[in-house]
Amino acid sequence: MKKAKRFAALVLTIAMSASLAACSQSSSSSSKAASDASAETSSSAKTASSASSSGAVKTITDGTLTMSTNAEFEPFEYRDSGKIVGIDVEIANKIADKLGLELKINDVEFASLIMELQTNKCDFVAAGMTATDDRRKNVDFSDPYFDASQAIIVPKGSAIKSRTDLNGKNVGVQQGTTGDTFCTNEDGTSDIKVASVKRYNKGSDAISDLINGRIDAVVIDNFPATKFVQKNSDKLVKLDDSLTSEQYAIAVQKGNTALLDQINEVLKEMKSSGELDQIIEKYQSSLTGE
């Protein structure tokens, strides 16, 4: 009888020990699961925070930064072996890299660029565009990144020797440019009064008409003017006298301060490091052959 009682007590002790061990293991597993869940939540929170930080800039297409330009404006944007390259493209790639986005480029007529922004077809415009008060009514501009001028191209032997000689002449311009605005002179503020203005979608078409004697001069930005004259050095010259002086900037939709701030930060970094000057000098050298 005593042996039976001892045996029953031993069985009970073993059972209780097993139960305690199971409870301890269950508690440990629950604690580990709770810890893992907490870590996962923390990780998710960090990811969400990171996404929120980079997601301050909203783009028209997820994962893509879309730029609109007119690839007829060497050396700022032009086609080389079918690919759009140039000063503005290199700047745009820097902006896209900073935002961790892929750059996409729309090539449209210059006169359509501001409409591209207003109709959500692009995130920004980089096209050797001058920041004018009239354009500021429709877009916001970045800090300027290039000092430019409107150059005057004439045939060799032309009687036009200075900007004032454009008075009463027939002038070709690229539609929508500041050269177009100045020569068309709708507000009557220009000091030069040309006889007529012929507007072209492409600067190269204006040059063709100039060579063929259909117009007296072409007014276009200095850099592309240099290239046009270089290609036609036996027929054309660029005057030392400029028509206007101006500054290029990048355009974004009105009120898009998040993207504008990022663009200005990239421009500031490129200026302070000297990278922007190096890019401009590289393309300037390609124009002059130096």
PDB file of C-alpha atoms in Angstrom:
ATOM      1  CA  MET A   1       0.000   0.000   0.000  1.00  0.00           C
ATOM      2  CA  LYS A   2       2.831   2.350   0.899  1.00  0.00           C
ATOM      3  CA  LYS A   3       4.586   1.411  -2.370  1.00  0.00           C
ATOM      4  CA  ALA A   4       1.421   2.268  -4.313  1.00  0.00           C
ATOM      5  CA  LYS A   5       1.138   5.659  -2.617  1.00  0.00           C
ATOM      6  CA  ARG A   6       4.811   6.409  -3.287  1.00  0.00           C
ATOM      7  CA  PHE A   7       4.409   5.425  -6.946  1.00  0.00           C
ATOM      8  CA  ALA A   8       1.324   7.689  -7.286  1.00  0.00           C
ATOM      9  CA  ALA A   9       3.202  10.587  -5.727  1.00  0.00           C
ATOM     10  CA  LEU A  10       6.132  10.073  -8.094  1.00  0.00           C
ATOM     11  CA  VAL A  11       3.801  10.056 -11.128  1.00  0.00           C
ATOM     12  CA  LEU A  12       2.154  13.281  -9.901  1.00  0.00           C
ATOM     13  CA  THR A  13       5.539  14.970  -9.425  1.00  0.00           C
ATOM     14  CA  ILE A  14       6.661  14.049 -12.940  1.00  0.00           C
ATOM     15  CA  ALA A  15       3.400  15.296 -14.401  1.00  0.00           C
ATOM     16  CA  MET A  16       3.665  18.614 -12.573  1.00  0.00           C
ATOM     17  CA  SER A  17       7.285  19.086 -13.721  1.00  0.00           C
ATOM     18  CA  ALA A  18       6.306  18.417 -17.316  1.00  0.00           C
ATOM     19  CA  SER A  19       3.454  20.905 -17.074  1.00  0.00           C
ATOM     20  CA  LEU A  20       5.718  23.605 -15.652  1.00  0.00           C
ATOM     21  CA  ALA A  21       8.286  23.011 -18.410  1.00  0.00           C
ATOM     22  CA  ALA A  22       5.598  23.289 -21.066  1.00  0.00           C
ATOM     23  CA  CYS A  23       4.290  26.517 -19.579  1.00  0.00           C
ATOM     24  CA  SER A  24       7.804  27.968 -19.462  1.00  0.00           C
ATOM     25  CA  GLN A  25       8.453  27.011 -23.094  1.00  0.00           C
ATOM     26  CA  SER A  26       5.094  28.471 -24.156  1.00  0.00           C
ATOM     27  CA  SER A  27       5.823  31.694 -22.296  1.00  0.00           C
ATOM     28  CA  SER A  28       9.268  31.923 -23.934  1.00  0.00           C
ATOM     29  CA  SER A  29       7.797  31.356 -27.415  1.00  0.00           C
ATOM     30  CA  SER A  30       5.105  33.978 -26.800  1.00  0.00           C
ATOM     31  CA  SER A  31       7.724  36.439 -25.620  1.00  0.00           C
ATOM     32  CA  LYS A  32       9.898  35.761 -28.691  1.00  0.00           C
ATOM     33  CA  ALA A  33       6.888  36.155 -31.010  1.00  0.00           C
ATOM     34  CA  ALA A  34       5.965  39.432 -29.354  1.00  0.00           C
ATOM     35  CA  SER A  35       9.562  40.619 -29.687  1.00  0.00           C
ATOM     36  CA  ASP A  36       9.683  39.625 -33.372  1.00  0.00           C
ATOM     37  CA  ALA A  37       6.364  41.372 -34.010  1.00  0.00           C
ATOM     38  CA  SER A  38       7.647  44.489 -32.276  1.00  0.00           C
ATOM     39  CA  ALA A  39      10.828  44.453 -34.375  1.00  0.00           C
ATOM     40  CA  GLU A  40       8.808  43.984 -37.567  1.00  0.00           C
ATOM     41  CA  THR A  41       6.534  46.880 -36.621  1.00  0.00           C
ATOM     42  CA  SER A  42       9.571  49.057 -35.905  1.00  0.00           C
ATOM     43  CA  SER A  43      11.133  48.079 -39.245  1.00  0.00           C
ATOM     44  CA  SER A  44       7.881  48.838 -41.063  1.00  0.00           C
ATOM     45  CA  ALA A  45       7.664  52.185 -39.316  1.00  0.00           C
ATOM     46  CA  LYS A  46      11.202  53.041 -40.443  1.00  0.00           C
ATOM     47  CA  THR A  47      10.374  52.046 -44.015  1.00  0.00           C
ATOM     48  CA  ALA A  48       7.191  54.092 -43.960  1.00  0.00           C
ATOM     49  CA  SER A  49       9.092  57.051 -42.524  1.00  0.00           C
ATOM     50  CA  SER A  50      11.722  56.746 -45.269  1.00  0.00           C
ATOM     51  CA  ALA A  51       9.070  56.500 -47.958  1.00  0.00           C
ATOM     52  CA  SER A  52       7.304  59.504 -46.517  1.00  0.00           C
ATOM     53  CA  SER A  53      10.539  61.498 -46.536  1.00  0.00           C
ATOM     54  CA  SER A  54      11.411  60.670 -50.178  1.00  0.00           C
ATOM     55  CA  GLY A  55       7.776  60.843 -51.145  1.00  0.00           C
ATOM     56  CA  ALA A  56       7.529  64.584 -50.391  1.00  0.00           C
ATOM     57  CA  VAL A  57       8.094  65.156 -54.101  1.00  0.00           C
ATOM     58  CA  LYS A  58       5.080  63.942 -56.053  1.00  0.00           C
ATOM     59  CA  THR A  59       5.624  63.037 -59.710  1.00  0.00           C
ATOM     60  CA  ILE A  60       3.115  62.468 -62.502  1.00  0.00           C
ATOM     61  CA  THR A  61       4.324  58.858 -62.806  1.00  0.00           C
ATOM     62  CA  ASP A  62       5.475  56.730 -59.842  1.00  0.00           C
ATOM     63  CA  GLY A  63       9.195  56.030 -59.907  1.00  0.00           C
ATOM     64  CA  THR A  64       9.792  58.434 -62.795  1.00  0.00           C
ATOM     65  CA  LEU A  65      10.820  62.083 -63.076  1.00  0.00           C
ATOM     66  CA  THR A  66       9.525  63.486 -66.381  1.00  0.00           C
ATOM     67  CA  MET A  67      11.248  66.391 -68.097  1.00  0.00           C
ATOM     68  CA  SER A  68       9.901  68.199 -71.149  1.00  0.00           C
ATOM     69  CA  THR A  69      12.274  69.953 -73.521  1.00  0.00           C
ATOM     70  CA  ASN A  70      12.840  70.896 -77.145  1.00  0.00           C
ATOM     71  CA  ALA A  71      15.815  68.899 -78.429  1.00  0.00           C
ATOM     72  CA  GLU A  72      16.686  71.465 -81.102  1.00  0.00           C
ATOM     73  CA  PHE A  73      18.853  73.638 -78.894  1.00  0.00           C
ATOM     74  CA  GLU A  74      22.460  72.488 -78.954  1.00  0.00           C
ATOM     75  CA  PRO A  75      24.318  72.308 -76.618  1.00  0.00           C
ATOM     76  CA  PHE A  76      21.562  72.447 -73.974  1.00  0.00           C
ATOM     77  CA  GLU A  77      19.460  69.669 -75.507  1.00  0.00           C
ATOM     78  CA  TYR A  78      19.910  67.945 -78.838  1.00  0.00           C
ATOM     79  CA  ARG A  79      19.984  64.490 -80.375  1.00  0.00           C
ATOM     80  CA  ASP A  80      23.193  62.539 -80.723  1.00  0.00           C
ATOM     81  CA  SER A  81      22.830  59.099 -82.346  1.00  0.00           C
ATOM     82  CA  GLY A  82      19.116  59.245 -81.556  1.00  0.00           C
ATOM     83  CA  LYS A  83      19.632  60.005 -77.855  1.00  0.00           C
ATOM     84  CA  ILE A  84      18.774  63.358 -76.264  1.00  0.00           C
ATOM     85  CA  VAL A  85      21.891  64.816 -74.620  1.00  0.00           C
ATOM     86  CA  GLY A  86      23.176  68.211 -73.497  1.00  0.00           C
ATOM     87  CA  ILE A  87      23.770  70.524 -70.548  1.00  0.00           C
ATOM     88  CA  ASP A  88      20.140  70.483 -69.378  1.00  0.00           C
ATOM     89  CA  VAL A  89      20.004  66.686 -69.653  1.00  0.00           C
ATOM     90  CA  GLU A  90      23.061  66.316 -67.410  1.00  0.00           C
ATOM     91  CA  ILE A  91      21.477  68.624 -64.822  1.00  0.00           C
ATOM     92  CA  ALA A  92      18.189  66.703 -65.068  1.00  0.00           C
ATOM     93  CA  ASN A  93      19.975  63.399 -64.462  1.00  0.00           C
ATOM     94  CA  LYS A  94      21.507  64.861 -61.288  1.00  0.00           C
ATOM     95  CA  ILE A  95      18.046  65.867 -60.051  1.00  0.00           C
ATOM     96  CA  ALA A  96      16.616  62.423 -60.817  1.00  0.00           C
ATOM     97  CA  ASP A  97      19.545  60.727 -59.032  1.00  0.00           C
ATOM     98  CA  LYS A  98      18.993  62.854 -55.936  1.00  0.00           C
ATOM     99  CA  LEU A  99      15.334  61.828 -55.827  1.00  0.00           C
ATOM    100  CA  GLY A 100      16.078  58.176 -56.597  1.00  0.00           C
ATOM    101  CA  LEU A 101      13.927  58.318 -59.727  1.00  0.00           C
ATOM    102  CA  GLU A 102      14.353  57.357 -63.381  1.00  0.00           C
ATOM    103  CA  LEU A 103      14.514  60.273 -65.814  1.00  0.00           C
ATOM    104  CA  LYS A 104      12.129  60.353 -68.772  1.00  0.00           C
ATOM    105  CA  ILE A 105      12.344  63.056 -71.464  1.00  0.00           C
ATOM    106  CA  ASN A 106       9.519  64.417 -73.629  1.00  0.00           C
ATOM    107  CA  ASP A 107      10.674  66.168 -76.816  1.00  0.00           C
ATOM    108  CA  VAL A 108       8.097  68.777 -77.906  1.00  0.00           C
ATOM    109  CA  GLU A 109       7.967  72.147 -79.643  1.00  0.00           C
ATOM    110  CA  PHE A 110       9.400  74.966 -77.531  1.00  0.00           C
ATOM    111  CA  ALA A 111       6.138  76.925 -77.652  1.00  0.00           C
ATOM    112  CA  SER A 112       4.327  73.945 -76.046  1.00  0.00           C
ATOM    113  CA  LEU A 113       6.603  73.560 -73.020  1.00  0.00           C
ATOM    114  CA  ILE A 114       4.647  75.599 -70.477  1.00  0.00           C
ATOM    115  CA  MET A 115       1.438  73.863 -71.567  1.00  0.00           C
ATOM    116  CA  GLU A 116       3.199  70.536 -70.889  1.00  0.00           C
ATOM    117  CA  LEU A 117       3.503  71.593 -67.248  1.00  0.00           C
ATOM    118  CA  GLN A 118      -0.003  72.965 -66.969  1.00  0.00           C
ATOM    119  CA  THR A 119      -1.572  69.775 -68.366  1.00  0.00           C
ATOM    120  CA  ASN A 120       0.465  67.409 -66.146  1.00  0.00           C
ATOM    121  CA  LYS A 121       2.475  65.908 -68.996  1.00  0.00           C
ATOM    122  CA  CYS A 122       5.761  66.551 -67.206  1.00  0.00           C
ATOM    123  CA  ASP A 123       7.202  67.352 -63.787  1.00  0.00           C
ATOM    124  CA  PHE A 124       9.547  70.115 -64.944  1.00  0.00           C
ATOM    125  CA  VAL A 125      10.861  71.906 -68.015  1.00  0.00           C
ATOM    126  CA  ALA A 126      14.572  72.295 -68.763  1.00  0.00           C
ATOM    127  CA  ALA A 127      15.112  73.767 -72.211  1.00  0.00           C
ATOM    128  CA  GLY A 128      17.444  76.721 -72.056  1.00  0.00           C
ATOM    129  CA  MET A 129      14.360  78.655 -70.946  1.00  0.00           C
ATOM    130  CA  THR A 130      14.731  82.256 -69.852  1.00  0.00           C
ATOM    131  CA  ALA A 131      13.000  83.171 -66.602  1.00  0.00           C
ATOM    132  CA  THR A 132      10.832  86.109 -67.654  1.00  0.00           C
ATOM    133  CA  ASP A 133       8.135  87.974 -65.726  1.00  0.00           C
ATOM    134  CA  ASP A 134       5.555  86.943 -68.308  1.00  0.00           C
ATOM    135  CA  ARG A 135       6.377  83.238 -67.898  1.00  0.00           C
ATOM    136  CA  ARG A 136       6.357  83.586 -64.104  1.00  0.00           C
ATOM    137  CA  LYS A 137       2.628  84.195 -64.351  1.00  0.00           C
ATOM    138  CA  ASN A 138       2.191  80.541 -65.344  1.00  0.00           C
ATOM    139  CA  VAL A 139       5.137  78.643 -63.803  1.00  0.00           C
ATOM    140  CA  ASP A 140       7.621  78.832 -60.944  1.00  0.00           C
ATOM    141  CA  PHE A 141      11.311  79.075 -61.803  1.00  0.00           C
ATOM    142  CA  SER A 142      14.375  77.662 -60.099  1.00  0.00           C
ATOM    143  CA  ASP A 143      17.448  79.700 -59.306  1.00  0.00           C
ATOM    144  CA  PRO A 144      19.194  80.725 -62.559  1.00  0.00           C
ATOM    145  CA  TYR A 145      21.971  78.419 -63.757  1.00  0.00           C
ATOM    146  CA  PHE A 146      23.230  80.127 -66.914  1.00  0.00           C
ATOM    147  CA  ASP A 147      23.724  83.698 -68.131  1.00  0.00           C
ATOM    148  CA  ALA A 148      22.657  83.853 -71.765  1.00  0.00           C
ATOM    149  CA  SER A 149      22.103  86.314 -74.593  1.00  0.00           C
ATOM    150  CA  GLN A 150      20.136  86.538 -77.823  1.00  0.00           C
ATOM    151  CA  ALA A 151      22.651  86.516 -80.669  1.00  0.00           C
ATOM    152  CA  ILE A 152      22.220  87.954 -84.150  1.00  0.00           C
ATOM    153  CA  ILE A 153      23.188  85.842 -87.185  1.00  0.00           C
ATOM    154  CA  VAL A 154      23.484  87.424 -90.628  1.00  0.00           C
ATOM    155  CA  PRO A 155      24.853  86.388 -94.038  1.00  0.00           C
ATOM    156  CA  LYS A 156      28.477  87.204 -94.737  1.00  0.00           C
ATOM    157  CA  GLY A 157      28.756  90.667 -96.254  1.00  0.00           C
ATOM    158  CA  SER A 158      25.452  91.810 -94.735  1.00  0.00           C
ATOM    159  CA  ALA A 159      24.900  95.506 -94.079  1.00  0.00           C
ATOM    160  CA  ILE A 160      23.702  94.533 -90.576  1.00  0.00           C
ATOM    161  CA  LYS A 161      26.693  95.165 -88.312  1.00  0.00           C
ATOM    162  CA  SER A 162      25.052  95.848 -84.916  1.00  0.00           C
ATOM    163  CA  ARG A 163      21.766  95.334 -83.069  1.00  0.00           C
ATOM    164  CA  THR A 164      20.442  98.752 -84.116  1.00  0.00           C
ATOM    165  CA  ASP A 165      20.825  97.742 -87.759  1.00  0.00           C
ATOM    166  CA  LEU A 166      17.932  95.291 -87.236  1.00  0.00           C
ATOM    167  CA  ASN A 167      15.534  98.251 -87.335  1.00  0.00           C
ATOM    168  CA  GLY A 168      13.309  97.842 -90.385  1.00  0.00           C
ATOM    169  CA  LYS A 169      14.683  94.368 -91.266  1.00  0.00           C
ATOM    170  CA  ASN A 170      12.962  90.993 -91.738  1.00  0.00           C
ATOM    171  CA  VAL A 171      14.019  88.748 -88.872  1.00  0.00           C
ATOM    172  CA  GLY A 172      13.593  85.023 -88.213  1.00  0.00           C
ATOM    173  CA  VAL A 173      13.099  83.680 -84.674  1.00  0.00           C
ATOM    174  CA  GLN A 174      12.264  80.390 -82.970  1.00  0.00           C
ATOM    175  CA  GLN A 175       8.631  80.542 -81.881  1.00  0.00           C
ATOM    176  CA  GLY A 176       8.022  81.076 -78.163  1.00  0.00           C
ATOM    177  CA  THR A 177      11.570  82.194 -77.342  1.00  0.00           C
ATOM    178  CA  THR A 178      12.616  85.495 -75.802  1.00  0.00           C
ATOM    179  CA  GLY A 179      14.013  86.451 -79.214  1.00  0.00           C
ATOM    180  CA  ASP A 180      10.492  85.990 -80.560  1.00  0.00           C
ATOM    181  CA  THR A 181       9.004  88.111 -77.765  1.00  0.00           C
ATOM    182  CA  PHE A 182      11.544  90.904 -78.233  1.00  0.00           C
ATOM    183  CA  CYS A 183      11.267  91.092 -82.013  1.00  0.00           C
ATOM    184  CA  THR A 184       7.486  90.652 -82.178  1.00  0.00           C
ATOM    185  CA  ASN A 185       7.295  93.459 -79.594  1.00  0.00           C
ATOM    186  CA  GLU A 186       3.595  93.138 -78.839  1.00  0.00           C
ATOM    187  CA  ASP A 187       3.853  95.350 -75.757  1.00  0.00           C
ATOM    188  CA  GLY A 188       5.847  98.018 -77.626  1.00  0.00           C
ATOM    189  CA  THR A 189       8.706  98.104 -75.097  1.00  0.00           C
ATOM    190  CA  SER A 190      11.557  96.843 -77.328  1.00  0.00           C
ATOM    191  CA  ASP A 191      14.050  99.482 -78.405  1.00  0.00           C
ATOM    192  CA  ILE A 192      14.552  97.744 -81.775  1.00  0.00           C
ATOM    193  CA  LYS A 193      11.657  97.872 -84.263  1.00  0.00           C
ATOM    194  CA  VAL A 194      12.023  95.218 -86.954  1.00  0.00           C
ATOM    195  CA  ALA A 195       9.946  95.351 -90.124  1.00  0.00           C
ATOM    196  CA  SER A 196       8.593  91.779 -89.838  1.00  0.00           C
ATOM    197  CA  VAL A 197       9.091  88.623 -87.835  1.00  0.00           C
ATOM    198  CA  LYS A 198       8.996  85.127 -89.283  1.00  0.00           C
ATOM    199  CA  ARG A 199       8.501  82.453 -86.621  1.00  0.00           C
ATOM    200  CA  TYR A 200       9.847  78.906 -86.862  1.00  0.00           C
ATOM    201  CA  ASN A 201       9.375  75.773 -84.773  1.00  0.00           C
ATOM    202  CA  LYS A 202      13.052  74.924 -85.276  1.00  0.00           C
ATOM    203  CA  GLY A 203      16.039  77.238 -85.283  1.00  0.00           C
ATOM    204  CA  SER A 204      17.551  75.184 -88.108  1.00  0.00           C
ATOM    205  CA  ASP A 205      14.597  76.114 -90.363  1.00  0.00           C
ATOM    206  CA  ALA A 206      15.238  79.808 -89.709  1.00  0.00           C
ATOM    207  CA  ILE A 207      18.903  79.317 -90.620  1.00  0.00           C
ATOM    208  CA  SER A 208      17.898  77.603 -93.862  1.00  0.00           C
ATOM    209  CA  ASP A 209      15.719  80.575 -94.847  1.00  0.00           C
ATOM    210  CA  LEU A 210      18.525  82.988 -93.937  1.00  0.00           C
ATOM    211  CA  ILE A 211      20.995  81.163 -96.171  1.00  0.00           C
ATOM    212  CA  ASN A 212      18.446  81.189 -99.000  1.00  0.00           C
ATOM    213  CA  GLY A 213      17.839  84.943 -98.686  1.00  0.00           C
ATOM    214  CA  ARG A 214      14.254  84.799 -97.446  1.00  0.00           C
ATOM    215  CA  ILE A 215      15.030  86.812 -94.296  1.00  0.00           C
ATOM    216  CA  ASP A 216      17.714  89.357 -93.335  1.00  0.00           C
ATOM    217  CA  ALA A 217      18.796  87.965 -89.966  1.00  0.00           C
ATOM    218  CA  VAL A 218      18.103  85.310 -87.353  1.00  0.00           C
ATOM    219  CA  VAL A 219      17.859  86.066 -83.635  1.00  0.00           C
ATOM    220  CA  ILE A 220      18.512  83.038 -81.420  1.00  0.00           C
ATOM    221  CA  ASP A 221      20.301  82.132 -78.188  1.00  0.00           C
ATOM    222  CA  ASN A 222      24.067  82.541 -78.290  1.00  0.00           C
ATOM    223  CA  PHE A 223      25.142  78.898 -77.798  1.00  0.00           C
ATOM    224  CA  PRO A 224      23.059  77.414 -80.620  1.00  0.00           C
ATOM    225  CA  ALA A 225      23.912  80.483 -82.727  1.00  0.00           C
ATOM    226  CA  THR A 226      27.585  79.605 -82.362  1.00  0.00           C
ATOM    227  CA  LYS A 227      26.885  76.063 -83.540  1.00  0.00           C
ATOM    228  CA  PHE A 228      24.804  77.171 -86.535  1.00  0.00           C
ATOM    229  CA  VAL A 229      27.526  79.564 -87.665  1.00  0.00           C
ATOM    230  CA  GLN A 230      30.207  76.949 -87.126  1.00  0.00           C
ATOM    231  CA  LYS A 231      28.344  74.556 -89.442  1.00  0.00           C
ATOM    232  CA  ASN A 232      27.875  77.281 -92.062  1.00  0.00           C
ATOM    233  CA  SER A 233      31.052  79.329 -91.602  1.00  0.00           C
ATOM    234  CA  ASP A 234      31.347  79.996 -95.340  1.00  0.00           C
ATOM    235  CA  LYS A 235      27.916  81.656 -95.444  1.00  0.00           C
ATOM    236  CA  LEU A 236      27.075  83.109 -92.017  1.00  0.00           C
ATOM    237  CA  VAL A 237      28.536  85.260 -89.230  1.00  0.00           C
ATOM    238  CA  LYS A 238      27.434  85.977 -85.664  1.00  0.00           C
ATOM    239  CA  LEU A 239      27.593  89.615 -84.599  1.00  0.00           C
ATOM    240  CA  ASP A 240      29.597  90.585 -81.524  1.00  0.00           C
ATOM    241  CA  ASP A 241      26.652  92.764 -80.520  1.00  0.00           C
ATOM    242  CA  SER A 242      23.911  90.826 -78.652  1.00  0.00           C
ATOM    243  CA  LEU A 243      20.240  91.724 -78.839  1.00  0.00           C
ATOM    244  CA  THR A 244      19.420  90.944 -75.173  1.00  0.00           C
ATOM    245  CA  SER A 245      20.940  89.469 -71.999  1.00  0.00           C
ATOM    246  CA  GLU A 246      19.025  86.969 -69.846  1.00  0.00           C
ATOM    247  CA  GLN A 247      19.222  83.986 -67.467  1.00  0.00           C
ATOM    248  CA  TYR A 248      18.126  80.375 -67.911  1.00  0.00           C
ATOM    249  CA  ALA A 249      16.192  78.536 -65.193  1.00  0.00           C
ATOM    250  CA  ILE A 250      14.188  75.324 -64.718  1.00  0.00           C
ATOM    251  CA  ALA A 251      10.390  75.611 -64.658  1.00  0.00           C
ATOM    252  CA  VAL A 252       7.915  73.674 -62.477  1.00  0.00           C
ATOM    253  CA  GLN A 253       4.176  73.890 -61.929  1.00  0.00           C
ATOM    254  CA  LYS A 254       2.961  76.839 -59.888  1.00  0.00           C
ATOM    255  CA  GLY A 255       3.119  75.962 -56.193  1.00  0.00           C
ATOM    256  CA  ASN A 256       5.272  72.818 -56.564  1.00  0.00           C
ATOM    257  CA  THR A 257       7.702  73.957 -53.878  1.00  0.00           C
ATOM    258  CA  ALA A 258       8.760  70.408 -52.909  1.00  0.00           C
ATOM    259  CA  LEU A 259      10.262  69.725 -56.340  1.00  0.00           C
ATOM    260  CA  LEU A 260      11.528  73.289 -56.731  1.00  0.00           C
ATOM    261  CA  ASP A 261      13.452  73.038 -53.441  1.00  0.00           C
ATOM    262  CA  GLN A 262      15.119  69.806 -54.563  1.00  0.00           C
ATOM    263  CA  ILE A 263      16.075  71.321 -57.930  1.00  0.00           C
ATOM    264  CA  ASN A 264      17.552  74.399 -56.252  1.00  0.00           C
ATOM    265  CA  GLU A 265      19.513  72.190 -53.868  1.00  0.00           C
ATOM    266  CA  VAL A 266      21.007  70.232 -56.784  1.00  0.00           C
ATOM    267  CA  LEU A 267      21.893  73.437 -58.635  1.00  0.00           C
ATOM    268  CA  LYS A 268      23.500  74.854 -55.501  1.00  0.00           C
ATOM    269  CA  GLU A 269      25.577  71.695 -55.011  1.00  0.00           C
ATOM    270  CA  MET A 270      26.645  71.646 -58.676  1.00  0.00           C
ATOM    271  CA  LYS A 271      27.638  75.306 -58.549  1.00  0.00           C
ATOM    272  CA  SER A 272      29.604  75.072 -55.296  1.00  0.00           C
ATOM    273  CA  SER A 273      31.461  71.928 -56.383  1.00  0.00           C
ATOM    274  CA  GLY A 274      32.320  73.418 -59.768  1.00  0.00           C
ATOM    275  CA  GLU A 275      30.550  70.573 -61.570  1.00  0.00           C
ATOM    276  CA  LEU A 276      28.132  72.883 -63.374  1.00  0.00           C
ATOM    277  CA  ASP A 277      30.981  74.985 -64.774  1.00  0.00           C
ATOM    278  CA  GLN A 278      32.770  71.818 -65.908  1.00  0.00           C
ATOM    279  CA  ILE A 279      29.679  70.597 -67.772  1.00  0.00           C
ATOM    280  CA  ILE A 280      29.173  73.964 -69.481  1.00  0.00           C
ATOM    281  CA  GLU A 281      32.850  74.215 -70.420  1.00  0.00           C
ATOM    282  CA  LYS A 282      32.767  70.694 -71.855  1.00  0.00           C
ATOM    283  CA  TYR A 283      29.932  71.566 -74.222  1.00  0.00           C
ATOM    284  CA  GLN A 284      31.332  75.013 -74.953  1.00  0.00           C
ATOM    285  CA  SER A 285      34.587  73.376 -76.029  1.00  0.00           C
ATOM    286  CA  SER A 286      32.666  71.028 -78.306  1.00  0.00           C
ATOM    287  CA  LEU A 287      31.092  74.072 -79.983  1.00  0.00           C
ATOM    288  CA  THR A 288      34.323  75.954 -80.580  1.00  0.00           C
ATOM    289  CA  GLY A 289      36.421  72.866 -81.273  1.00  0.00           C
ATOM    290  CA  GLU A 290      38.917  73.754 -78.545  1.00  0.00           C
TER     291      GLU A 290
END
